[in-house]
Amino acid sequence: MEGNANFKKETMAFIDAIESFFSLNGVDHHLKFLKNWLNPPQNEFDYSPQKHPAKLLGFYEKLLPLFDYSDLIFNRSETDVAFIKAIEADECNLERESVLLDYCPKLLSKVEMKNPKLTFLDIFIFFQSDNYKFIYKEWLLAGLENNLNLDWDQYIFPFYENTGKMLEACWLIHERLITKNSFKSIDRYYHMAMFESTSPLAFGQELFDNPFSVIEFFFSLDNLAGHKTYLKKWYKMALSEENRVNDVADYFFLYNQFTKLLNAGYLIATKKLIYQAALNEGLMTTKDRFITNDVYNKGLCEINTLAAEHIENPYRFLESFFVLEKIKQLRLGLLEWLYAAFSTRSSIKMMDKEFLFEQYEAMLMIMEAFFVMIGNPTLSDDIKDERGHYAE
């Protein structure tokens, strides 16, 4: 730890205690151990810590110094500025850690993950290290005697909850300062690992400048009924182990188009944009270009998945549906479809059946919402007062 030479003596002792605690097991294992200690499993597969006195005592002896040193560093001595700066992380590093680290904190807020110091300040607001040590000594004796009183739960829970948060904060310090896993170079597989967030095929300046152009282009390729037919065939081929699509290039192109639709919908929803075809100077409106009244009215017959309120105002659907987690899930699902449809040795039928249907239904609703959005020239006028925001 050459880079830690400027840290104070007590800080180095804290870092050593963290390294010792995580020397044999990661944070996930320790959190499970702690949980089973407080509330041991009541079944034949009882692996609760009190069944292993030596492990319980070892865990206890390595845990207490974490309370002592963190209380000393963050509450009882002058701030070690170099240490505080070294354990902080910005938004970019948090994103890297989500890929590089074996475990990402589940108990800490994003702000606490950026600055673990806040976690330690929080857990010592009402309790000091001596309070934690007293509780854990009683807890240890009860565990060794196999006499844990479940009536303790309400009393002990704040200590248990704070300990879990402390262990996650210590884990981040461990990964950022000791193993330096947080700062490993990201190799060529990084983009594959981060596929759920982005894809170079999905983003371009055109998309950011005017996400509606992606939707216009999509429906210039085929009408709503045609796209639904392709989607259904894709879905069936992905389910089949024996068959695969022959027109591979077409489906890879369709996959890219759907990916762009998802990102366009996200931009429209987050920026609260409204489609205004007439604002595109020098161009005919979308209605005149490829959605005539007859085609649009006929297309309405194909809208059988979208809810009535969303047919009336598709922007409500976008606002409720196009959140980041749903987009990640859908895009990963589409990638599974693509691989399965291209191969005779893989199928998505073994995946969660409920999710598979939801994925298919979601894609239908997305196409229907976009079709209504750009195919109805009066829609933007009806809701402009409600939204008060125009696409540029």
PDB file of N, CA and C in Angstrom, residues 152-220:
ATOM      1  N   TRP A 152     -34.923 -10.368  21.425  1.00  0.00           N
ATOM      2  CA  TRP A 152     -33.934  -9.311  21.260  1.00  0.00           C
ATOM      3  C   TRP A 152     -34.100  -8.567  19.949  1.00  0.00           C
ATOM      4  N   ASP A 153     -34.794  -9.176  19.021  1.00  0.00           N
ATOM      5  CA  ASP A 153     -34.798  -8.674  17.651  1.00  0.00           C
ATOM      6  C   ASP A 153     -35.008  -7.171  17.545  1.00  0.00           C
ATOM      7  N   GLN A 154     -36.066  -6.671  18.187  1.00  0.00           N
ATOM      8  CA  GLN A 154     -36.396  -5.246  18.063  1.00  0.00           C
ATOM      9  C   GLN A 154     -35.301  -4.387  18.688  1.00  0.00           C
ATOM     10  N   TYR A 155     -34.711  -4.878  19.756  1.00  0.00           N
ATOM     11  CA  TYR A 155     -33.685  -4.120  20.461  1.00  0.00           C
ATOM     12  C   TYR A 155     -32.364  -4.127  19.691  1.00  0.00           C
ATOM     13  N   ILE A 156     -32.050  -5.278  19.106  1.00  0.00           N
ATOM     14  CA  ILE A 156     -30.755  -5.442  18.458  1.00  0.00           C
ATOM     15  C   ILE A 156     -30.747  -4.945  17.016  1.00  0.00           C
ATOM     16  N   PHE A 157     -31.908  -4.878  16.391  1.00  0.00           N
ATOM     17  CA  PHE A 157     -31.947  -4.588  14.961  1.00  0.00           C
ATOM     18  C   PHE A 157     -31.176  -3.339  14.556  1.00  0.00           C
ATOM     19  N   PRO A 158     -31.274  -2.198  15.262  1.00  0.00           N
ATOM     20  CA  PRO A 158     -30.489  -1.017  14.850  1.00  0.00           C
ATOM     21  C   PRO A 158     -28.987  -1.300  14.818  1.00  0.00           C
ATOM     22  N   PHE A 159     -28.505  -2.096  15.783  1.00  0.00           N
ATOM     23  CA  PHE A 159     -27.081  -2.437  15.805  1.00  0.00           C
ATOM     24  C   PHE A 159     -26.740  -3.338  14.617  1.00  0.00           C
ATOM     25  N   TYR A 160     -27.614  -4.298  14.363  1.00  0.00           N
ATOM     26  CA  TYR A 160     -27.417  -5.216  13.243  1.00  0.00           C
ATOM     27  C   TYR A 160     -27.424  -4.459  11.906  1.00  0.00           C
ATOM     28  N   GLU A 161     -28.391  -3.572  11.726  1.00  0.00           N
ATOM     29  CA  GLU A 161     -28.509  -2.806  10.485  1.00  0.00           C
ATOM     30  C   GLU A 161     -27.282  -1.923  10.273  1.00  0.00           C
ATOM     31  N   ASN A 162     -26.855  -1.243  11.333  1.00  0.00           N
ATOM     32  CA  ASN A 162     -25.681  -0.376  11.228  1.00  0.00           C
ATOM     33  C   ASN A 162     -24.415  -1.178  10.936  1.00  0.00           C
ATOM     34  N   THR A 163     -24.337  -2.377  11.506  1.00  0.00           N
ATOM     35  CA  THR A 163     -23.160  -3.219  11.264  1.00  0.00           C
ATOM     36  C   THR A 163     -23.088  -3.631   9.803  1.00  0.00           C
ATOM     37  N   GLY A 164     -24.235  -3.987   9.224  1.00  0.00           N
ATOM     38  CA  GLY A 164     -24.260  -4.347   7.817  1.00  0.00           C
ATOM     39  C   GLY A 164     -23.783  -3.203   6.939  1.00  0.00           C
ATOM     40  N   LYS A 165     -24.240  -1.988   7.235  1.00  0.00           N
ATOM     41  CA  LYS A 165     -23.812  -0.826   6.465  1.00  0.00           C
ATOM     42  C   LYS A 165     -22.315  -0.575   6.642  1.00  0.00           C
ATOM     43  N   MET A 166     -21.843  -0.755   7.870  1.00  0.00           N
ATOM     44  CA  MET A 166     -20.418  -0.545   8.129  1.00  0.00           C
ATOM     45  C   MET A 166     -19.571  -1.537   7.332  1.00  0.00           C
ATOM     46  N   LEU A 167     -20.006  -2.798   7.290  1.00  0.00           N
ATOM     47  CA  LEU A 167     -19.243  -3.813   6.571  1.00  0.00           C
ATOM     48  C   LEU A 167     -19.187  -3.487   5.073  1.00  0.00           C
ATOM     49  N   GLU A 168     -20.293  -2.991   4.508  1.00  0.00           N
ATOM     50  CA  GLU A 168     -20.274  -2.611   3.098  1.00  0.00           C
ATOM     51  C   GLU A 168     -19.349  -1.422   2.862  1.00  0.00           C
ATOM     52  N   ALA A 169     -19.364  -0.456   3.770  1.00  0.00           N
ATOM     53  CA  ALA A 169     -18.476   0.701   3.642  1.00  0.00           C
ATOM     54  C   ALA A 169     -17.015   0.269   3.757  1.00  0.00           C
ATOM     55  N   CYS A 170     -16.738  -0.656   4.685  1.00  0.00           N
ATOM     56  CA  CYS A 170     -15.375  -1.175   4.825  1.00  0.00           C
ATOM     57  C   CYS A 170     -14.952  -1.953   3.586  1.00  0.00           C
ATOM     58  N   TRP A 171     -15.900  -2.644   2.976  1.00  0.00           N
ATOM     59  CA  TRP A 171     -15.603  -3.387   1.753  1.00  0.00           C
ATOM     60  C   TRP A 171     -15.190  -2.441   0.626  1.00  0.00           C
ATOM     61  N   LEU A 172     -15.886  -1.321   0.507  1.00  0.00           N
ATOM     62  CA  LEU A 172     -15.514  -0.347  -0.519  1.00  0.00           C
ATOM     63  C   LEU A 172     -14.108   0.196  -0.264  1.00  0.00           C
ATOM     64  N   ILE A 173     -13.792   0.460   0.994  1.00  0.00           N
ATOM     65  CA  ILE A 173     -12.445   0.927   1.336  1.00  0.00           C
ATOM     66  C   ILE A 173     -11.422  -0.153   0.991  1.00  0.00           C
ATOM     67  N   HIS A 174     -11.764  -1.401   1.284  1.00  0.00           N
ATOM     68  CA  HIS A 174     -10.894  -2.534   0.974  1.00  0.00           C
ATOM     69  C   HIS A 174     -10.606  -2.610  -0.523  1.00  0.00           C
ATOM     70  N   GLU A 175     -11.659  -2.463  -1.339  1.00  0.00           N
ATOM     71  CA  GLU A 175     -11.504  -2.588  -2.785  1.00  0.00           C
ATOM     72  C   GLU A 175     -10.840  -1.357  -3.402  1.00  0.00           C
ATOM     73  N   ARG A 176     -10.990  -0.208  -2.770  1.00  0.00           N
ATOM     74  CA  ARG A 176     -10.417   1.020  -3.342  1.00  0.00           C
ATOM     75  C   ARG A 176      -8.983   1.266  -2.898  1.00  0.00           C
ATOM     76  N   LEU A 177      -8.624   0.827  -1.679  1.00  0.00           N
ATOM     77  CA  LEU A 177      -7.301   1.144  -1.151  1.00  0.00           C
ATOM     78  C   LEU A 177      -6.374  -0.056  -1.044  1.00  0.00           C
ATOM     79  N   ILE A 178      -6.928  -1.217  -0.730  1.00  0.00           N
ATOM     80  CA  ILE A 178      -6.077  -2.382  -0.445  1.00  0.00           C
ATOM     81  C   ILE A 178      -5.860  -3.227  -1.694  1.00  0.00           C
ATOM     82  N   THR A 179      -6.931  -3.773  -2.243  1.00  0.00           N
ATOM     83  CA  THR A 179      -6.782  -4.590  -3.457  1.00  0.00           C
ATOM     84  C   THR A 179      -6.724  -3.740  -4.712  1.00  0.00           C
ATOM     85  N   LYS A 180      -7.260  -2.518  -4.601  1.00  0.00           N
ATOM     86  CA  LYS A 180      -7.349  -1.583  -5.729  1.00  0.00           C
ATOM     87  C   LYS A 180      -8.131  -2.182  -6.903  1.00  0.00           C
ATOM     88  N   ASN A 181      -9.078  -3.048  -6.603  1.00  0.00           N
ATOM     89  CA  ASN A 181      -9.922  -3.622  -7.656  1.00  0.00           C
ATOM     90  C   ASN A 181     -10.765  -2.554  -8.350  1.00  0.00           C
ATOM     91  N   SER A 182     -11.085  -1.504  -7.616  1.00  0.00           N
ATOM     92  CA  SER A 182     -11.910  -0.440  -8.191  1.00  0.00           C
ATOM     93  C   SER A 182     -11.213   0.295  -9.323  1.00  0.00           C
ATOM     94  N   PHE A 183      -9.884   0.199  -9.345  1.00  0.00           N
ATOM     95  CA  PHE A 183      -9.124   0.996 -10.309  1.00  0.00           C
ATOM     96  C   PHE A 183      -8.386   0.144 -11.322  1.00  0.00           C
ATOM     97  N   LYS A 184      -8.799  -1.122 -11.441  1.00  0.00           N
ATOM     98  CA  LYS A 184      -8.203  -1.976 -12.464  1.00  0.00           C
ATOM     99  C   LYS A 184      -8.518  -1.418 -13.847  1.00  0.00           C
ATOM    100  N   SER A 185      -7.609  -1.651 -14.764  1.00  0.00           N
ATOM    101  CA  SER A 185      -7.872  -1.200 -16.135  1.00  0.00           C
ATOM    102  C   SER A 185      -9.020  -2.008 -16.713  1.00  0.00           C
ATOM    103  N   ILE A 186      -9.860  -1.353 -17.468  1.00  0.00           N
ATOM    104  CA  ILE A 186     -11.025  -2.002 -18.060  1.00  0.00           C
ATOM    105  C   ILE A 186     -10.645  -2.506 -19.446  1.00  0.00           C
ATOM    106  N   ASP A 187     -10.732  -3.811 -19.649  1.00  0.00           N
ATOM    107  CA  ASP A 187     -10.302  -4.394 -20.911  1.00  0.00           C
ATOM    108  C   ASP A 187     -11.426  -4.367 -21.946  1.00  0.00           C
ATOM    109  N   ARG A 188     -11.207  -5.063 -23.034  1.00  0.00           N
ATOM    110  CA  ARG A 188     -12.150  -5.007 -24.139  1.00  0.00           C
ATOM    111  C   ARG A 188     -13.482  -5.656 -23.806  1.00  0.00           C
ATOM    112  N   TYR A 189     -13.524  -6.463 -22.723  1.00  0.00           N
ATOM    113  CA  TYR A 189     -14.773  -7.096 -22.342  1.00  0.00           C
ATOM    114  C   TYR A 189     -15.671  -6.161 -21.527  1.00  0.00           C
ATOM    115  N   TYR A 190     -15.126  -5.009 -21.183  1.00  0.00           N
ATOM    116  CA  TYR A 190     -15.911  -4.070 -20.389  1.00  0.00           C
ATOM    117  C   TYR A 190     -17.197  -3.661 -21.100  1.00  0.00           C
ATOM    118  N   HIS A 191     -17.098  -3.368 -22.390  1.00  0.00           N
ATOM    119  CA  HIS A 191     -18.274  -2.920 -23.134  1.00  0.00           C
ATOM    120  C   HIS A 191     -19.322  -4.019 -23.215  1.00  0.00           C
ATOM    121  N   MET A 192     -18.879  -5.272 -23.233  1.00  0.00           N
ATOM    122  CA  MET A 192     -19.835  -6.367 -23.221  1.00  0.00           C
ATOM    123  C   MET A 192     -20.531  -6.427 -21.868  1.00  0.00           C
ATOM    124  N   ALA A 193     -19.736  -6.239 -20.807  1.00  0.00           N
ATOM    125  CA  ALA A 193     -20.313  -6.276 -19.464  1.00  0.00           C
ATOM    126  C   ALA A 193     -21.269  -5.120 -19.242  1.00  0.00           C
ATOM    127  N   MET A 194     -20.994  -3.993 -19.894  1.00  0.00           N
ATOM    128  CA  MET A 194     -21.825  -2.818 -19.714  1.00  0.00           C
ATOM    129  C   MET A 194     -22.931  -2.717 -20.758  1.00  0.00           C
ATOM    130  N   PHE A 195     -23.180  -3.816 -21.497  1.00  0.00           N
ATOM    131  CA  PHE A 195     -24.168  -3.770 -22.561  1.00  0.00           C
ATOM    132  C   PHE A 195     -25.536  -3.341 -22.058  1.00  0.00           C
ATOM    133  N   GLU A 196     -25.861  -3.727 -20.809  1.00  0.00           N
ATOM    134  CA  GLU A 196     -27.173  -3.382 -20.268  1.00  0.00           C
ATOM    135  C   GLU A 196     -27.376  -1.881 -20.190  1.00  0.00           C
ATOM    136  N   SER A 197     -26.305  -1.112 -20.194  1.00  0.00           N
ATOM    137  CA  SER A 197     -26.430   0.341 -20.090  1.00  0.00           C
ATOM    138  C   SER A 197     -26.345   1.047 -21.434  1.00  0.00           C
ATOM    139  N   THR A 198     -25.536   0.501 -22.334  1.00  0.00           N
ATOM    140  CA  THR A 198     -25.359   1.208 -23.605  1.00  0.00           C
ATOM    141  C   THR A 198     -24.870   0.262 -24.683  1.00  0.00           C
ATOM    142  N   SER A 199     -24.874   0.713 -25.897  1.00  0.00           N
ATOM    143  CA  SER A 199     -24.358  -0.044 -27.034  1.00  0.00           C
ATOM    144  C   SER A 199     -23.996   0.946 -28.122  1.00  0.00           C
ATOM    145  N   PRO A 200     -22.820   0.828 -28.726  1.00  0.00           N
ATOM    146  CA  PRO A 200     -22.420   1.771 -29.768  1.00  0.00           C
ATOM    147  C   PRO A 200     -23.359   1.734 -30.978  1.00  0.00           C
ATOM    148  N   LEU A 201     -24.062   0.621 -31.158  1.00  0.00           N
ATOM    149  CA  LEU A 201     -25.000   0.526 -32.272  1.00  0.00           C
ATOM    150  C   LEU A 201     -26.261   1.349 -32.026  1.00  0.00           C
ATOM    151  N   ALA A 202     -26.500   1.681 -30.770  1.00  0.00           N
ATOM    152  CA  ALA A 202     -27.782   2.295 -30.417  1.00  0.00           C
ATOM    153  C   ALA A 202     -27.729   3.814 -30.393  1.00  0.00           C
ATOM    154  N   PHE A 203     -26.544   4.381 -30.265  1.00  0.00           N
ATOM    155  CA  PHE A 203     -26.457   5.818 -30.077  1.00  0.00           C
ATOM    156  C   PHE A 203     -25.753   6.496 -31.238  1.00  0.00           C
ATOM    157  N   GLY A 204     -26.268   7.632 -31.571  1.00  0.00           N
ATOM    158  CA  GLY A 204     -25.669   8.461 -32.608  1.00  0.00           C
ATOM    159  C   GLY A 204     -26.148   9.875 -32.397  1.00  0.00           C
ATOM    160  N   GLN A 205     -25.485  10.814 -33.039  1.00  0.00           N
ATOM    161  CA  GLN A 205     -25.853  12.207 -32.855  1.00  0.00           C
ATOM    162  C   GLN A 205     -27.285  12.472 -33.289  1.00  0.00           C
ATOM    163  N   GLU A 206     -27.720  11.761 -34.327  1.00  0.00           N
ATOM    164  CA  GLU A 206     -29.085  11.938 -34.817  1.00  0.00           C
ATOM    165  C   GLU A 206     -30.107  11.609 -33.740  1.00  0.00           C
ATOM    166  N   LEU A 207     -29.820  10.552 -32.991  1.00  0.00           N
ATOM    167  CA  LEU A 207     -30.742  10.147 -31.933  1.00  0.00           C
ATOM    168  C   LEU A 207     -30.871  11.237 -30.875  1.00  0.00           C
ATOM    169  N   PHE A 208     -29.764  11.818 -30.478  1.00  0.00           N
ATOM    170  CA  PHE A 208     -29.798  12.847 -29.447  1.00  0.00           C
ATOM    171  C   PHE A 208     -30.420  14.143 -29.974  1.00  0.00           C
ATOM    172  N   ASP A 209     -30.132  14.464 -31.240  1.00  0.00           N
ATOM    173  CA  ASP A 209     -30.681  15.690 -31.805  1.00  0.00           C
ATOM    174  C   ASP A 209     -32.188  15.613 -31.985  1.00  0.00           C
ATOM    175  N   ASN A 210     -32.667  14.464 -32.423  1.00  0.00           N
ATOM    176  CA  ASN A 210     -34.106  14.312 -32.673  1.00  0.00           C
ATOM    177  C   ASN A 210     -34.502  12.842 -32.539  1.00  0.00           C
ATOM    178  N   PRO A 211     -34.843  12.401 -31.339  1.00  0.00           N
ATOM    179  CA  PRO A 211     -35.197  10.989 -31.145  1.00  0.00           C
ATOM    180  C   PRO A 211     -36.415  10.569 -31.955  1.00  0.00           C
ATOM    181  N   PHE A 212     -37.265  11.528 -32.341  1.00  0.00           N
ATOM    182  CA  PHE A 212     -38.452  11.186 -33.137  1.00  0.00           C
ATOM    183  C   PHE A 212     -38.073  10.720 -34.541  1.00  0.00           C
ATOM    184  N   SER A 213     -36.898  11.129 -35.018  1.00  0.00           N
ATOM    185  CA  SER A 213     -36.483  10.705 -36.357  1.00  0.00           C
ATOM    186  C   SER A 213     -36.293   9.192 -36.414  1.00  0.00           C
ATOM    187  N   VAL A 214     -35.894   8.603 -35.287  1.00  0.00           N
ATOM    188  CA  VAL A 214     -35.736   7.147 -35.221  1.00  0.00           C
ATOM    189  C   VAL A 214     -37.087   6.463 -35.411  1.00  0.00           C
ATOM    190  N   ILE A 215     -38.117   7.026 -34.792  1.00  0.00           N
ATOM    191  CA  ILE A 215     -39.463   6.449 -34.897  1.00  0.00           C
ATOM    192  C   ILE A 215     -40.005   6.645 -36.307  1.00  0.00           C
ATOM    193  N   GLU A 216     -39.778   7.820 -36.873  1.00  0.00           N
ATOM    194  CA  GLU A 216     -40.213   8.080 -38.252  1.00  0.00           C
ATOM    195  C   GLU A 216     -39.586   7.074 -39.224  1.00  0.00           C
ATOM    196  N   PHE A 217     -38.288   6.858 -39.064  1.00  0.00           N
ATOM    197  CA  PHE A 217     -37.596   5.926 -39.947  1.00  0.00           C
ATOM    198  C   PHE A 217     -38.128   4.505 -39.770  1.00  0.00           C
ATOM    199  N   PHE A 218     -38.408   4.139 -38.533  1.00  0.00           N
ATOM    200  CA  PHE A 218     -38.911   2.796 -38.236  1.00  0.00           C
ATOM    201  C   PHE A 218     -40.211   2.526 -38.992  1.00  0.00           C
ATOM    202  N   PHE A 219     -41.127   3.484 -38.967  1.00  0.00           N
ATOM    203  CA  PHE A 219     -42.414   3.277 -39.633  1.00  0.00           C
ATOM    204  C   PHE A 219     -42.369   3.605 -41.128  1.00  0.00           C
ATOM    205  N   SER A 220     -41.260   4.134 -41.584  1.00  0.00           N
ATOM    206  CA  SER A 220     -41.095   4.273 -43.031  1.00  0.00           C
ATOM    207  C   SER A 220     -40.680   2.945 -43.652  1.00  0.00           C
TER     208      SER A 220
END
